[in-house]
Coordinates of C-alpha atoms in Angstrom, one line a residue:
Chain A
M1 CA 21.4 53.1 -53.3
A2 CA 19.0 50.0 -53.7
A3 CA 18.3 47.3 -51.0
V4 CA 18.5 44.3 -52.8
V5 CA 16.4 41.4 -51.8
L6 CA 17.2 38.0 -52.9
P7 CA 15.5 34.5 -53.4
G8 CA 14.8 33.4 -49.9
G9 CA 14.1 36.8 -48.4
R10 CA 17.9 37.4 -47.8
R11 CA 18.9 41.0 -48.2
C12 CA 22.2 41.4 -50.0
G13 CA 22.9 44.7 -48.4
T14 CA 23.0 48.1 -50.0
F15 CA 25.1 49.0 -53.3
L16 CA 26.1 52.7 -53.6
A17 CA 26.5 53.9 -57.3
R18 CA 29.9 53.4 -57.7
G19 CA 31.6 52.6 -60.9
R20 CA 30.0 52.5 -64.3
P21 CA 26.5 50.8 -64.6
A22 CA 27.6 47.7 -66.4
A23 CA 30.4 47.0 -63.9
R24 CA 28.1 47.6 -61.4
R25 CA 25.4 45.1 -62.5
A26 CA 28.5 42.5 -63.3
R27 CA 29.3 42.9 -59.6
L28 CA 25.8 42.4 -58.6
A29 CA 25.4 39.4 -60.8
L30 CA 28.2 37.7 -59.0
R31 CA 26.2 38.2 -56.0
V32 CA 22.9 37.2 -56.9
L33 CA 22.2 33.8 -55.2
G34 CA 20.3 31.0 -57.3
P35 CA 17.9 28.5 -55.2
G36 CA 20.9 26.7 -54.1
G37 CA 23.2 29.5 -53.2
A38 CA 26.5 30.3 -54.6
M39 CA 29.2 30.2 -52.1
R40 CA 32.5 31.6 -52.9
Y41 CA 35.6 29.0 -52.7
N42 CA 38.7 28.9 -54.0
E43 CA 39.0 26.9 -57.5
K44 CA 42.8 26.4 -56.9
E45 CA 42.3 24.6 -53.5
L46 CA 39.7 22.4 -55.2
Q47 CA 42.1 21.8 -58.4
A48 CA 45.0 20.9 -55.7
L49 CA 42.9 18.5 -54.1
S50 CA 41.7 16.9 -57.2
R51 CA 45.5 16.2 -58.0
Q52 CA 46.0 14.5 -54.7
P53 CA 46.5 10.6 -54.6
A54 CA 43.1 9.0 -55.1
E55 CA 41.3 6.1 -52.9
L56 CA 40.0 5.2 -56.3
A57 CA 40.1 6.1 -59.8
A58 CA 38.8 4.6 -63.2
E59 CA 37.0 5.7 -66.2
L60 CA 33.0 5.0 -65.7
G61 CA 30.1 5.9 -67.6
M62 CA 28.5 9.2 -66.0
R63 CA 25.1 10.7 -66.4
G64 CA 24.0 13.9 -64.7
P65 CA 20.7 14.4 -62.8
K66 CA 18.9 16.7 -65.2
K67 CA 16.1 14.9 -67.6
G68 CA 17.5 13.9 -70.8
S69 CA 21.2 13.6 -69.6
V70 CA 23.5 11.5 -71.8
L71 CA 25.9 8.9 -70.7
K72 CA 29.4 10.4 -70.9
R73 CA 32.7 8.4 -70.3
R74 CA 34.5 10.3 -67.3
L75 CA 37.7 9.5 -65.4
V76 CA 36.4 9.4 -62.0
K77 CA 38.3 10.1 -59.0
L78 CA 37.7 10.0 -55.5
V79 CA 39.9 11.8 -53.1
V80 CA 39.3 12.0 -49.5
N81 CA 35.3 12.9 -49.3
F82 CA 35.2 14.6 -53.0
L83 CA 34.3 12.8 -56.1
F84 CA 36.0 14.6 -59.1
Y85 CA 35.3 13.8 -62.8
F86 CA 37.3 14.7 -65.7
R87 CA 36.9 14.4 -69.5
T88 CA 39.1 11.7 -70.1
D89 CA 41.8 13.5 -72.0
E90 CA 41.9 16.6 -69.5
A91 CA 43.9 17.4 -66.5
E92 CA 41.4 19.8 -65.0
P93 CA 38.1 18.3 -63.5
V94 CA 35.0 19.2 -65.3
G95 CA 33.3 18.9 -61.7
A96 CA 33.4 17.9 -57.9
L97 CA 30.9 16.2 -55.6
L98 CA 31.1 16.6 -51.8
L99 CA 30.3 13.2 -50.8
E100 CA 28.5 13.9 -47.4
H101 CA 25.0 13.4 -46.5
C102 CA 24.5 11.4 -49.4
R103 CA 23.3 7.7 -50.3
V104 CA 24.8 5.4 -52.6
T105 CA 22.4 3.2 -54.3
Q106 CA 22.8 0.0 -56.8
E107 CA 21.2 0.7 -60.1
E108 CA 20.7 -2.3 -62.7
P109 CA 22.7 -3.8 -64.2
S110 CA 26.2 -2.7 -63.2
G111 CA 25.9 0.6 -62.1
F112 CA 25.1 2.8 -59.0
S113 CA 23.7 6.1 -58.4
I114 CA 24.5 9.0 -55.9
S115 CA 22.0 11.1 -54.4
F116 CA 21.7 13.7 -51.6
I117 CA 19.4 13.0 -48.8
E118 CA 18.0 16.6 -49.0
D119 CA 17.1 16.0 -52.8
P120 CA 16.7 12.3 -53.2
E121 CA 15.1 12.6 -56.5
R122 CA 18.4 14.2 -58.3
K123 CA 20.7 11.3 -58.8
Y124 CA 23.9 11.0 -60.3
H125 CA 24.1 7.9 -62.4
F126 CA 27.7 5.9 -62.8
E127 CA 28.0 2.9 -65.2
C128 CA 30.6 0.3 -64.4
R129 CA 32.0 -2.4 -66.5
S130 CA 31.5 -4.9 -64.3
E131 CA 29.6 -5.9 -60.9
E132 CA 32.6 -6.4 -59.1
Q133 CA 33.8 -2.8 -60.1
C134 CA 30.4 -1.5 -59.1
Q135 CA 30.6 -3.1 -55.7
E136 CA 34.1 -1.8 -54.9
W137 CA 32.9 1.8 -56.0
M138 CA 29.9 1.6 -53.7
G139 CA 32.0 0.4 -50.9
A140 CA 34.3 3.1 -51.3
L141 CA 32.0 6.0 -51.8
R142 CA 29.9 4.9 -48.8
R143 CA 33.4 4.8 -46.8
A144 CA 34.4 8.2 -48.0
S145 CA 32.4 10.8 -45.9
Y146 CA 33.8 12.4 -43.2
E147 CA 30.8 11.7 -41.0
F148 CA 31.0 8.1 -41.7
M149 CA 34.5 7.8 -40.7
R150 CA 34.1 9.7 -37.8
R151 CA 31.1 7.4 -36.7
S152 CA 33.1 4.4 -37.2
L153 CA 36.2 5.6 -35.3
I154 CA 33.9 6.7 -32.5
F155 CA 32.0 3.2 -32.3
Y156 CA 35.3 1.3 -32.3
R157 CA 36.9 3.6 -29.8
N158 CA 33.8 3.1 -27.6
E159 CA 33.4 -0.4 -28.1
I160 CA 37.4 -1.1 -27.3
Q161 CA 37.1 1.0 -24.3
K162 CA 34.1 -0.9 -22.9
M163 CA 35.9 -4.3 -23.3
T164 CA 39.3 -3.2 -22.0
G165 CA 38.5 -0.1 -19.9
K166 CA 41.1 1.8 -21.5
D167 CA 40.7 4.6 -24.6
P168 CA 42.3 3.0 -27.5
L169 CA 43.6 6.4 -28.6
E170 CA 45.9 6.5 -25.7
Q171 CA 47.5 3.3 -26.5
F172 CA 48.1 4.0 -30.0
G173 CA 49.4 7.5 -28.7
I174 CA 47.2 9.3 -31.1
S175 CA 47.3 13.1 -30.8
E176 CA 45.2 15.4 -28.6
E177 CA 43.8 17.2 -31.9
A178 CA 42.6 14.0 -33.7
R179 CA 40.6 13.0 -30.3
F180 CA 38.8 16.6 -30.5
Q181 CA 37.8 15.5 -34.2
L182 CA 36.3 12.3 -32.5
G183 CA 34.0 14.4 -30.3
G184 CA 35.4 12.7 -27.2
L185 CA 34.8 15.9 -25.2
K186 CA 31.1 16.3 -26.2
A187 CA 28.2 15.3 -24.7
Chain B
M1 CA 35.2 23.3 -62.6
K2 CA 31.9 22.8 -61.4
L3 CA 31.5 22.2 -57.5
H4 CA 28.1 21.0 -57.1
Q5 CA 26.7 23.6 -54.6
K6 CA 23.8 21.5 -53.7
S7 CA 26.1 18.8 -52.4
V8 CA 27.9 21.0 -50.3
L9 CA 25.0 22.8 -48.8
S10 CA 23.4 19.5 -48.1
F11 CA 26.6 18.9 -45.7
F12 CA 26.2 22.4 -44.5
H13 CA 22.4 22.1 -43.6
G14 CA 22.1 18.3 -43.2
Y15 CA 23.1 17.9 -39.6
R16 CA 20.4 20.1 -37.9
T17 CA 20.5 17.6 -34.6
Q18 CA 24.4 17.5 -34.7
A19 CA 26.4 20.5 -33.6
P20 CA 29.5 21.5 -35.9
D21 CA 32.9 20.8 -34.6
R22 CA 33.2 24.5 -33.9
E23 CA 31.6 27.6 -34.7
G24 CA 31.9 31.3 -33.7
I25 CA 32.9 34.8 -34.7
L26 CA 36.1 35.5 -36.6
L27 CA 37.3 38.4 -38.2
K28 CA 38.5 37.8 -41.9
K29 CA 40.5 40.0 -44.0
G30 CA 39.1 40.5 -47.4
A31 CA 41.1 39.6 -50.4
R32 CA 41.4 42.7 -51.8
S33 CA 40.9 45.2 -49.0
I34 CA 42.9 45.8 -45.8
S35 CA 40.0 45.9 -43.5
Y36 CA 38.7 42.7 -41.5
Q37 CA 35.1 41.8 -41.8
R38 CA 33.2 40.0 -39.0
R39 CA 32.0 36.7 -40.1
W40 CA 30.4 33.7 -38.4
F41 CA 32.5 30.6 -39.1
V42 CA 31.3 27.1 -39.0
L43 CA 33.7 24.1 -38.9
R44 CA 32.3 20.8 -40.1
G45 CA 34.8 18.1 -40.7
N46 CA 37.5 19.4 -43.3
L47 CA 35.3 22.3 -44.5
L48 CA 35.2 25.8 -42.9
F49 CA 32.2 27.8 -44.0
Y50 CA 31.6 31.3 -43.3
L51 CA 28.6 33.3 -43.2
E52 CA 27.6 37.0 -43.1
H53 CA 25.4 36.1 -40.2
Q54 CA 24.7 33.2 -38.0
A55 CA 21.3 32.9 -38.9
D56 CA 22.1 33.0 -42.9
R57 CA 20.9 29.7 -44.5
T58 CA 23.6 30.1 -47.2
P59 CA 27.3 30.4 -46.3
L60 CA 29.0 33.3 -48.2
G61 CA 32.0 30.8 -48.8
L62 CA 34.0 28.0 -47.9
I63 CA 37.6 26.9 -47.3
L64 CA 39.0 23.4 -48.0
L65 CA 40.8 22.6 -45.1
E66 CA 42.4 19.1 -46.3
N67 CA 46.1 19.6 -46.3
C68 CA 45.9 23.3 -45.1
Q69 CA 48.3 24.9 -42.5
V70 CA 47.3 26.9 -39.7
E71 CA 49.6 28.8 -37.6
P72 CA 49.0 32.1 -35.2
R73 CA 50.3 35.3 -36.6
L74 CA 52.3 37.2 -34.0
G75 CA 53.2 40.2 -36.3
A76 CA 50.0 41.1 -37.1
T77 CA 48.3 44.5 -36.7
E78 CA 45.2 42.6 -35.6
P79 CA 45.6 41.0 -32.3
Y80 CA 44.9 37.1 -31.7
A81 CA 45.6 36.7 -35.7
F82 CA 46.3 33.6 -37.3
T83 CA 46.6 32.2 -40.9
I84 CA 45.1 29.3 -42.9
L85 CA 47.6 28.4 -45.6
T86 CA 45.8 26.3 -48.5
P87 CA 47.9 24.3 -50.8
G88 CA 47.7 25.4 -54.4
V89 CA 48.1 23.4 -57.7
E90 CA 51.3 21.8 -57.1
G91 CA 54.4 23.1 -59.3
T92 CA 52.6 26.2 -60.3
E93 CA 51.3 29.0 -58.1
G94 CA 50.9 28.7 -54.3
G95 CA 47.4 28.4 -52.5
R96 CA 45.8 31.2 -50.6
T97 CA 46.7 32.6 -47.5
Y98 CA 43.5 33.4 -45.5
K99 CA 44.0 36.0 -42.6
L100 CA 41.7 35.6 -39.8
A101 CA 41.6 37.1 -36.2
A102 CA 40.1 35.7 -33.0
E103 CA 38.3 38.1 -30.7
N104 CA 40.1 37.1 -27.8
Q105 CA 43.1 34.7 -26.8
G106 CA 40.6 31.8 -25.6
E107 CA 38.8 31.9 -28.9
L108 CA 42.2 32.1 -30.6
A109 CA 43.5 28.9 -28.8
A110 CA 40.3 26.9 -29.4
W111 CA 40.1 27.7 -33.0
L112 CA 43.9 26.8 -33.8
W113 CA 43.1 23.6 -31.5
A114 CA 40.0 22.7 -33.5
L115 CA 41.6 23.4 -37.0
A116 CA 44.9 21.3 -36.4
G117 CA 43.2 17.8 -36.7
V118 CA 40.5 18.4 -39.4
S119 CA 42.4 16.3 -42.1
W120 CA 40.4 13.3 -43.6
R121 CA 43.5 11.5 -44.2
R122 CA 44.8 11.7 -40.8
L123 CA 41.8 10.5 -39.3
V124 CA 41.2 7.6 -41.9
A125 CA 44.7 6.3 -41.0
L126 CA 43.1 5.5 -37.4
L127 CA 40.5 3.1 -38.9
P128 CA 42.5 0.0 -39.7
P129 CA 44.1 -0.6 -36.2
L130 CA 41.2 0.4 -34.3
E131 CA 39.1 -2.0 -36.3
A132 CA 41.6 -4.8 -35.9
Q133 CA 42.0 -4.4 -32.3
Y134 CA 38.1 -4.5 -32.1
R135 CA 38.0 -7.7 -33.6
E136 CA 40.5 -9.2 -32.0
L137 CA 39.0 -8.5 -28.8
C138 CA 35.9 -9.8 -30.0
Q139 CA 37.4 -13.0 -31.0
A140 CA 39.2 -13.4 -27.7
A141 CA 35.7 -12.7 -25.8
G142 CA 34.1 -15.2 -28.1
Q143 CA 31.9 -12.3 -29.4
E144 CA 30.3 -11.4 -32.7
P145 CA 31.8 -8.2 -33.8
S146 CA 29.1 -5.7 -34.9
S147 CA 29.6 -2.8 -37.6
P148 CA 29.3 0.9 -36.9
P149 CA 25.8 2.1 -37.2
E150 CA 24.7 3.8 -40.8
D151 CA 22.5 6.1 -39.0
C152 CA 23.5 9.5 -38.0
G153 CA 21.1 9.6 -35.1
F154 CA 23.5 7.2 -33.3
L155 CA 25.8 10.0 -32.1
A156 CA 22.9 11.8 -30.5
T157 CA 22.4 9.0 -28.1
L158 CA 26.1 8.2 -27.5
S159 CA 27.3 9.1 -23.6
P160 CA 31.1 10.1 -23.4
P161 CA 33.4 7.6 -21.7
S162 CA 35.6 8.8 -18.8
S163 CA 34.2 12.3 -19.5
F164 CA 35.8 13.7 -16.1
Q165 CA 39.3 12.6 -17.3
E166 CA 38.9 14.0 -20.6
L167 CA 37.8 17.1 -19.4
H168 CA 40.9 17.3 -17.2
E169 CA 43.0 16.6 -19.9
H170 CA 41.3 19.0 -22.3
F171 CA 41.2 22.0 -20.1
G172 CA 45.0 21.3 -19.1
K173 CA 46.1 21.2 -22.9
E174 CA 43.8 24.3 -23.7
I175 CA 45.7 26.1 -20.5
R176 CA 49.1 25.2 -22.0
V177 CA 48.2 26.2 -25.5
L178 CA 47.0 29.4 -24.3
Q179 CA 50.3 30.1 -22.0
V180 CA 52.2 29.6 -25.1
V181 CA 49.9 32.1 -26.9
R182 CA 50.3 34.4 -24.4
R183 CA 54.2 34.4 -24.2
G184 CA 54.1 34.9 -27.9
L185 CA 51.9 37.6 -27.6
Q186 CA 53.7 39.6 -24.5
S187 CA 57.0 39.3 -26.8
S188 CA 55.4 41.2 -29.7
D189 CA 54.6 45.0 -29.6
N190 CA 51.7 44.8 -31.2
R191 CA 48.5 46.1 -29.8
G192 CA 46.8 47.3 -32.8
S193 CA 43.1 48.5 -32.6
R194 CA 40.3 46.4 -33.8
S195 CA 39.2 47.8 -37.3
Q196 CA 35.5 48.4 -37.4
A197 CA 33.9 47.0 -40.4
K198 CA 30.9 49.4 -40.8
G199 CA 29.5 50.8 -43.8
E200 CA 28.7 49.4 -47.1
Q201 CA 29.9 45.7 -47.7
E202 CA 32.1 45.3 -50.5
L203 CA 31.1 42.6 -53.0
N204 CA 34.7 41.4 -53.2
S205 CA 35.6 42.0 -49.5
C206 CA 35.6 38.4 -48.4

């Protein structure tokens, strides 16, 4: 019946008059995109990931990016390239951040912040109990991104190849699929 | 649980100068419908995004690929079909099975190939031995080891080593995969027609 134009000029398609008006509005509401967009994802997938073994996990103070955010104690868990944070007594995370294309900055006295390169003013603040813990987390977070890992692997692979004339992935018997991920075939 | 969408969108948009690992059209079966929808899929790292149209700024959705299983689906009504099975929360319900289909054998093989090695954990395990070998070589050569670059722009200037040899291996492997897929398809009876995803878009069709 109506063509819906969403923020950013994206058309949402037409919706036929089907079902009760309230139900239609509810379905429409699910589809309306906010300024950042609302991508669908499977919550169980994310939950399953949050239960995987963590690279690092600790109780830290955490403050969200909004003005006037209060520092809260959270169990923060780094799993692959995701950062999950839990209320200290709950099994399910409150939230998750994808650690790609982000910047980790030290914040005095013993804390750090994470911001995303596309939106550097929005910072997620974390407070550690010591400078040592802070450095440990900052290092781990910087190494967490898929892109950083891939860059590192490609760097070492190329350097070793330059020095030995051989592709180290061959020597280690690393699979063809893994080599694809390292973009060895791309210009 | 709140997934901070901006962080994900930043990843999706952020590498404008860097091509994704793979992108292209795939048919995706809706969660609640029997029909397949044509979607533009973009693989970046261990995330698979799908868009309604290639030019859309925001994806419709994303699939977390860490720990997933990808398999061709030979008994499907749709040809060139495969599934991505994502793990659910352990001990309770299983994860989601995404039913997808490529448009031809070449695309199917290429996607199976690309999706097979996405795991972050698998790749990160390669780092310590490579780094160790590099440092040993530097030490033997009396050379100061350097660190990988922080900057994303580095990849744009990198030239591929042994490119002909790698292309040779790559196409050879791809042909072998295609042969396996073709044998599998020939042995099955299914020649289902492709469903046309015309008409109104169902809200919950993805």
